Amino acid sequence: MKIAFIGLGNMGGGMAANLVKAGHSVRAFDLSAEAAATARGNGCETFASAKEAVQGVDAVVSMLPNGAIVKAVYTDDVIGHAPEGAVFLDCSTIDVATAKEVIEAASAKGYDMVDTPVSGGIAAANGGTLTFMVGGTEKAFERAKPILEAMGKAVIHAGDAGAGQTAKICNNMLLAIHMIGTAEAMKMAEKLGLDPQKFYEISSQSSGYNWSLNAYTPLPGVGVDSPADNEYQGGFATALMLKDLRLAMEAAENSDSAVPLGARAAALYEDFAGAGNGGLDFSAIIKTYT
Ligand code: NAD
């Protein structure tokens, strides 16, 4: 298949390389010359604009920083420029409203399109083990699925347009809440004199069981190996968690949803990122509990 790939950053670079490995011919574009050069090294053909990259393709995949950029790229360079009948897959994490708007604009011109944000970080993007949560019609999903399978380990149809983004932000709001809850409980147990490793052994097999504790233990030297054991480097950056929490708060407001814990988690991550910790893994928030 001929696939255009727009946005070859930390995530998109590895994803485009995996499409090449799966035998696709990838026509890539990024504003950054460095990212484009890396993509060429990985077997992509690169172009001077998105408009050129989408010529003659069967599909367009994008992995871009935010909703405003996704909207501009699709409106200016993709819709009406890619061949009739091409399918579009936006893998970026963006707000639900923009995702729906861009899919509507694409379908008004006869294109199938899905919003398909990912779970999994840079290692999963490079390793082809991302999880894709997909919003769009059944037909668009079926067309997108084989392309996504070349970049991930799980591809799930969440529902109609925008449902992928909804799943992503609700999941990450829950993740932020249970990470903070885990941090609070671990630090309080420690202050009360309980050995943190004992707390981990007990709670990870009791009703406190949760992913942040069991699979991503935020204290160094306790529980499983995690970014905490690497000075909170790698993993999922606090700045990206904050981005997702802001999107979640916007969606909560738009849908009149009560999210008192989500709002508190967003405020705590605002403070933590604002104190210069945006580059640390999000589990480092445990350091604020002294
Ligand atoms: P990144 O900043 O590394 O990459 C984005 C790329 O898009 C950059 O190379 C940039 O030059 C390019 N770009 C920006 N505007 C462009 C335009 N108009 N045309 C073409 N290229 C353009 O970001 P990333 O970490 O790869 O994240 C990409 C998306 O994936 C974001 O929406 C992010 O929220 C999401 N995400 C990231 C992670 C992660 O761990 N990094 C995990 C899950 C989801």
Short mmCIF file of C-alpha atoms and ligand atoms in Angstrom, two decimals:
data_model
loop_
_atom_site.label_atom_id
_atom_site.label_comp_id
_atom_site.label_asym_id
_atom_site.label_seq_id
_atom_site.Cartn_x
_atom_site.Cartn_y
_atom_site.Cartn_z
CA MET A 1 0.00 0.00 0.00
CA LYS A 2 1.11 3.59 -0.60
CA ILE A 3 0.84 5.49 2.68
CA ALA A 4 1.53 9.16 3.47
CA PHE A 5 2.87 9.74 7.00
CA ILE A 6 2.74 13.25 8.47
CA GLY A 7 4.52 14.03 11.76
CA LEU A 8 7.71 12.02 12.23
CA GLY A 9 8.52 12.95 15.84
CA ASN A 10 9.21 10.78 18.88
CA MET A 11 6.16 8.63 18.14
CA GLY A 12 5.60 9.06 14.39
CA GLY A 13 9.21 8.27 13.47
CA GLY A 14 9.03 4.72 14.79
CA MET A 15 5.48 4.19 13.53
CA ALA A 16 6.43 5.19 9.97
CA ALA A 17 9.45 2.86 10.15
CA ASN A 18 7.15 -0.01 11.15
CA LEU A 19 4.92 0.64 8.14
CA VAL A 20 8.02 0.36 5.93
CA LYS A 21 9.00 -2.90 7.68
CA ALA A 22 5.49 -4.24 6.98
CA GLY A 23 6.12 -3.73 3.26
CA HIS A 24 4.29 -0.44 2.69
CA SER A 25 5.67 2.35 0.57
CA VAL A 26 5.77 5.38 2.90
CA ARG A 27 5.69 8.99 1.63
CA ALA A 28 6.63 11.06 4.65
CA PHE A 29 6.57 14.71 5.68
CA ASP A 30 7.66 16.64 8.77
CA LEU A 31 8.45 20.33 9.26
CA SER A 32 11.70 19.25 10.91
CA ALA A 33 14.50 18.45 8.45
CA GLU A 34 16.15 16.28 11.09
CA ALA A 35 13.04 14.14 11.56
CA ALA A 36 12.72 13.79 7.78
CA ALA A 37 16.36 12.69 7.49
CA THR A 38 15.84 9.99 10.15
CA ALA A 39 12.74 8.80 8.28
CA ARG A 40 14.76 8.54 5.06
CA GLY A 41 17.26 6.41 6.95
CA ASN A 42 14.36 4.16 7.92
CA GLY A 43 13.27 3.63 4.33
CA CYS A 44 10.66 6.38 3.90
CA GLU A 45 10.58 8.69 0.90
CA THR A 46 10.30 12.29 2.11
CA PHE A 47 8.66 15.34 0.55
CA ALA A 48 8.78 19.10 0.96
CA SER A 49 5.11 19.40 1.99
CA ALA A 50 2.18 17.33 3.19
CA LYS A 51 0.38 18.21 -0.05
CA GLU A 52 3.11 16.47 -2.04
CA ALA A 53 3.33 13.52 0.31
CA VAL A 54 -0.37 12.67 -0.10
CA GLN A 55 -0.22 12.47 -3.91
CA GLY A 56 -1.30 9.06 -5.20
CA VAL A 57 -1.65 7.41 -1.78
CA ASP A 58 -4.15 4.84 -0.52
CA ALA A 59 -3.99 6.12 3.06
CA VAL A 60 -2.78 9.07 5.15
CA VAL A 61 -1.52 8.59 8.72
CA SER A 62 -0.76 11.56 10.99
CA MET A 63 0.95 11.83 14.39
CA LEU A 64 0.95 15.53 15.30
CA PRO A 65 1.23 17.62 18.48
CA ASN A 66 -2.27 19.09 18.86
CA GLY A 67 -5.76 19.68 17.46
CA ALA A 68 -5.03 23.05 15.82
CA ILE A 69 -2.18 21.53 13.81
CA VAL A 70 -4.21 18.43 12.88
CA LYS A 71 -7.06 20.64 11.67
CA ALA A 72 -4.74 22.90 9.65
CA VAL A 73 -2.86 19.99 8.03
CA TYR A 74 -6.05 18.14 7.00
CA THR A 75 -7.90 21.29 5.89
CA ASP A 76 -5.03 22.85 3.92
CA ASP A 77 -3.05 19.87 2.62
CA VAL A 78 -4.90 16.58 2.84
CA ILE A 79 -8.65 16.90 2.22
CA GLY A 80 -9.14 17.46 -1.50
CA HIS A 81 -5.47 16.75 -2.23
CA ALA A 82 -5.24 13.03 -1.42
CA PRO A 83 -6.80 10.80 -4.10
CA GLU A 84 -10.52 10.13 -3.96
CA GLY A 85 -11.21 7.06 -1.83
CA ALA A 86 -8.10 7.34 0.36
CA VAL A 87 -8.57 6.56 4.06
CA PHE A 88 -7.26 8.92 6.77
CA LEU A 89 -5.96 7.86 10.21
CA ASP A 90 -5.16 10.56 12.76
CA CYS A 91 -3.19 8.96 15.61
CA SER A 92 -2.49 12.23 17.49
CA THR A 93 -4.01 12.90 20.92
CA ILE A 94 -6.34 15.88 20.39
CA ASP A 95 -9.63 17.28 21.72
CA VAL A 96 -12.80 15.36 20.93
CA ALA A 97 -14.51 18.33 19.25
CA THR A 98 -11.70 18.92 16.73
CA ALA A 99 -11.42 15.19 16.00
CA LYS A 100 -15.13 15.09 15.13
CA GLU A 101 -14.91 18.28 13.09
CA VAL A 102 -12.00 17.06 10.94
CA ILE A 103 -13.65 13.66 10.36
CA GLU A 104 -16.85 15.44 9.32
CA ALA A 105 -14.94 17.67 6.88
CA ALA A 106 -13.19 14.62 5.40
CA SER A 107 -16.38 12.62 5.05
CA ALA A 108 -18.15 15.59 3.41
CA LYS A 109 -15.56 15.18 0.63
CA GLY A 110 -16.10 11.42 0.49
CA TYR A 111 -13.09 10.23 2.52
CA ASP A 112 -13.25 7.61 5.28
CA MET A 113 -11.43 8.81 8.39
CA VAL A 114 -10.80 7.60 11.94
CA ASP A 115 -9.45 9.24 15.09
CA THR A 116 -7.11 6.65 16.52
CA PRO A 117 -5.00 7.86 19.45
CA VAL A 118 -2.60 5.44 21.07
CA SER A 119 -1.72 4.01 24.42
CA GLY A 120 1.98 3.25 24.83
CA GLY A 121 4.98 5.54 24.60
CA ILE A 122 8.04 5.87 22.40
CA ALA A 123 9.28 2.32 23.09
CA ALA A 124 5.90 0.90 22.01
CA ALA A 125 5.90 3.13 18.91
CA ASN A 126 9.36 1.86 17.96
CA GLY A 127 8.53 -1.74 18.85
CA GLY A 128 5.19 -1.81 17.03
CA THR A 129 3.31 -2.65 20.23
CA LEU A 130 0.95 0.35 20.56
CA THR A 131 -2.72 -0.01 21.47
CA PHE A 132 -5.01 1.93 19.12
CA MET A 133 -8.45 3.15 20.22
CA VAL A 134 -10.40 3.93 17.11
CA GLY A 135 -13.37 6.24 16.46
CA GLY A 136 -15.27 6.22 13.17
CA THR A 137 -17.71 4.25 11.07
CA GLU A 138 -17.48 0.45 10.84
CA LYS A 139 -16.29 0.82 7.23
CA ALA A 140 -13.58 3.34 8.12
CA PHE A 141 -12.47 1.11 11.01
CA GLU A 142 -12.21 -1.99 8.81
CA ARG A 143 -10.12 -0.05 6.29
CA ALA A 144 -7.83 1.41 8.98
CA LYS A 145 -7.36 -1.84 10.93
CA PRO A 146 -4.73 -3.60 8.77
CA ILE A 147 -2.64 -0.42 8.65
CA LEU A 148 -2.83 0.00 12.43
CA GLU A 149 -1.98 -3.68 12.98
CA ALA A 150 1.41 -3.04 11.37
CA MET A 151 2.13 -0.51 14.16
CA GLY A 152 0.47 -2.03 17.21
CA LYS A 153 -0.51 -5.03 19.26
CA ALA A 154 -4.18 -4.13 19.79
CA VAL A 155 -6.69 -2.26 17.64
CA ILE A 156 -10.05 -1.59 19.27
CA HIS A 157 -13.10 0.03 17.67
CA ALA A 158 -14.30 2.41 20.40
CA GLY A 159 -17.33 3.80 18.57
CA ASP A 160 -18.23 6.68 16.26
CA ALA A 161 -16.05 9.63 15.29
CA GLY A 162 -14.33 11.09 18.36
CA ALA A 163 -14.76 7.92 20.43
CA GLY A 164 -11.04 7.12 20.20
CA GLN A 165 -10.14 10.47 21.75
CA THR A 166 -12.85 10.04 24.38
CA ALA A 167 -11.43 6.65 25.38
CA LYS A 168 -7.90 8.05 25.50
CA ILE A 169 -8.59 11.06 27.74
CA CYS A 170 -10.91 9.17 30.08
CA ASN A 171 -8.28 6.41 30.40
CA ASN A 172 -5.50 8.89 31.10
CA MET A 173 -7.59 10.83 33.61
CA LEU A 174 -8.12 7.54 35.46
CA LEU A 175 -4.39 6.81 35.20
CA ALA A 176 -3.49 10.18 36.75
CA ILE A 177 -5.96 9.61 39.58
CA HIS A 178 -4.70 6.13 40.47
CA MET A 179 -1.07 7.21 40.19
CA ILE A 180 -1.70 10.02 42.69
CA GLY A 181 -3.72 7.69 44.93
CA THR A 182 -0.94 5.12 44.83
CA ALA A 183 1.67 7.78 45.66
CA GLU A 184 -0.35 9.05 48.63
CA ALA A 185 -0.98 5.60 50.06
CA MET A 186 2.64 4.46 49.64
CA LYS A 187 4.06 7.57 51.28
CA MET A 188 1.56 7.51 54.14
CA ALA A 189 2.29 3.83 54.80
CA GLU A 190 6.00 4.68 54.87
CA LYS A 191 5.46 7.59 57.29
CA LEU A 192 3.45 5.32 59.54
CA GLY A 193 6.47 3.03 59.72
CA LEU A 194 5.51 0.35 57.20
CA ASP A 195 8.26 -0.92 54.91
CA PRO A 196 7.21 0.28 51.39
CA GLN A 197 8.09 -3.11 49.88
CA LYS A 198 5.77 -4.79 52.43
CA PHE A 199 3.04 -2.33 51.55
CA TYR A 200 3.57 -3.15 47.85
CA GLU A 201 3.43 -6.91 48.55
CA ILE A 202 0.20 -6.56 50.51
CA SER A 203 -1.69 -3.92 48.55
CA SER A 204 -0.75 -5.30 45.11
CA GLN A 205 -2.55 -8.51 46.15
CA SER A 206 -5.39 -6.80 47.97
CA SER A 207 -8.14 -4.39 47.02
CA GLY A 208 -5.56 -1.63 46.47
CA TYR A 209 -4.42 -3.53 43.36
CA ASN A 210 -4.07 -1.13 40.44
CA TRP A 211 -1.83 -0.59 37.40
CA SER A 212 0.17 2.31 38.91
CA LEU A 213 1.08 0.19 41.94
CA ASN A 214 1.37 -3.22 40.31
CA ALA A 215 2.88 -2.47 36.92
CA TYR A 216 4.51 0.95 37.35
CA THR A 217 5.47 1.23 41.04
CA PRO A 218 6.37 4.91 41.61
CA LEU A 219 8.96 4.40 44.40
CA PRO A 220 12.53 3.42 43.45
CA GLY A 221 13.60 -0.04 44.58
CA VAL A 222 10.04 -1.08 45.41
CA GLY A 223 7.78 -3.40 43.42
CA VAL A 224 8.38 -3.80 39.70
CA ASP A 225 11.14 -2.19 37.66
CA SER A 226 9.78 1.17 36.42
CA PRO A 227 10.91 4.72 35.49
CA ALA A 228 11.26 5.36 39.27
CA ASP A 229 14.29 3.02 39.14
CA ASN A 230 15.80 5.16 36.40
CA GLU A 231 15.47 8.54 38.14
CA TYR A 232 12.08 9.00 36.47
CA GLN A 233 13.60 9.19 32.99
CA GLY A 234 11.81 7.65 30.00
CA GLY A 235 8.24 6.43 30.38
CA PHE A 236 5.39 8.93 29.99
CA ALA A 237 6.43 12.55 30.50
CA THR A 238 4.59 14.73 33.02
CA ALA A 239 4.11 17.36 30.28
CA LEU A 240 2.20 14.83 28.14
CA MET A 241 0.10 13.71 31.10
CA LEU A 242 -0.75 17.36 31.74
CA LYS A 243 -1.70 17.82 28.07
CA ASP A 244 -4.11 14.88 28.32
CA LEU A 245 -5.57 16.11 31.62
CA ARG A 246 -6.24 19.53 30.10
CA LEU A 247 -8.06 17.82 27.21
CA ALA A 248 -10.00 15.76 29.76
CA MET A 249 -11.03 18.89 31.70
CA GLU A 250 -12.18 20.55 28.47
CA ALA A 251 -14.23 17.47 27.57
CA ALA A 252 -15.70 17.32 31.09
CA GLU A 253 -16.84 20.91 30.77
CA ASN A 254 -18.31 20.35 27.29
CA SER A 255 -20.21 17.27 28.46
CA ASP A 256 -21.21 18.70 31.85
CA SER A 257 -19.51 15.76 33.60
CA ALA A 258 -18.64 15.84 37.30
CA VAL A 259 -14.89 15.12 37.66
CA PRO A 260 -13.82 16.31 41.13
CA LEU A 261 -10.90 13.86 41.34
CA GLY A 262 -9.89 14.43 37.71
CA ALA A 263 -9.87 18.19 38.35
CA ARG A 264 -7.74 17.75 41.47
CA ALA A 265 -5.33 15.49 39.55
CA ALA A 266 -5.11 18.08 36.76
CA ALA A 267 -4.33 20.82 39.32
CA LEU A 268 -1.63 18.70 40.99
CA TYR A 269 0.00 17.93 37.64
CA GLU A 270 -0.22 21.66 36.67
CA ASP A 271 1.75 22.50 39.84
CA PHE A 272 4.21 19.65 39.36
CA ALA A 273 4.91 20.50 35.71
CA GLY A 274 5.03 24.23 36.55
CA ALA A 275 7.81 23.52 39.06
CA GLY A 276 10.05 22.40 36.20
CA ASN A 277 9.25 18.68 36.22
CA GLY A 278 7.57 18.42 32.80
CA GLY A 279 10.34 16.19 31.46
CA LEU A 280 10.15 13.64 34.29
CA ASP A 281 7.99 10.55 34.08
CA PHE A 282 4.52 11.27 35.50
CA SER A 283 5.08 8.82 38.39
CA ALA A 284 7.63 11.31 39.79
CA ILE A 285 4.68 13.19 41.31
CA ILE A 286 5.31 10.94 44.34
CA LYS A 287 8.31 13.19 45.06
CA THR A 288 5.92 15.96 46.12
CA TYR A 289 4.81 13.77 49.06
CA THR A 290 7.61 14.36 51.53
P1 NAD B 1 6.81 15.20 18.84
O1 NAD B 1 6.78 16.65 19.17
O2 NAD B 1 8.04 14.41 19.10
O3 NAD B 1 6.44 15.00 17.28
C1 NAD B 1 5.53 15.78 16.56
C2 NAD B 1 6.12 15.99 15.18
O4 NAD B 1 5.18 16.71 14.38
C3 NAD B 1 7.42 16.83 15.20
O5 NAD B 1 8.45 16.12 14.54
C4 NAD B 1 7.02 18.11 14.47
O6 NAD B 1 8.09 18.67 13.70
C5 NAD B 1 5.90 17.61 13.59
N1 NAD B 1 5.01 18.67 13.10
C6 NAD B 1 4.46 19.69 13.81
N2 NAD B 1 3.66 20.42 13.00
C7 NAD B 1 3.70 19.84 11.77
C8 NAD B 1 3.08 20.13 10.54
N3 NAD B 1 2.26 21.16 10.39
N4 NAD B 1 3.35 19.33 9.49
C9 NAD B 1 4.19 18.26 9.62
N5 NAD B 1 4.81 17.94 10.78
C10 NAD B 1 4.56 18.72 11.83
O7 NAD B 1 5.55 14.57 19.59
P2 NAD B 1 5.29 13.00 19.89
O8 NAD B 1 5.79 12.67 21.25
O9 NAD B 1 5.70 12.21 18.73
O10 NAD B 1 3.70 13.03 20.03
C11 NAD B 1 2.86 13.05 18.90
C12 NAD B 1 1.43 12.82 19.35
O11 NAD B 1 1.35 11.57 20.03
C13 NAD B 1 0.90 13.87 20.33
O12 NAD B 1 -0.43 14.17 20.00
C14 NAD B 1 1.05 13.19 21.68
O13 NAD B 1 0.11 13.68 22.63
C15 NAD B 1 0.77 11.76 21.31
N6 NAD B 1 1.33 10.75 22.23
C16 NAD B 1 2.64 10.83 22.61
C17 NAD B 1 3.16 9.87 23.48
C18 NAD B 1 4.62 9.90 23.90
O14 NAD B 1 4.98 9.14 24.83
N7 NAD B 1 5.47 10.73 23.32
C19 NAD B 1 2.36 8.81 23.93
C20 NAD B 1 1.03 8.72 23.48
C21 NAD B 1 0.54 9.71 22.63
#
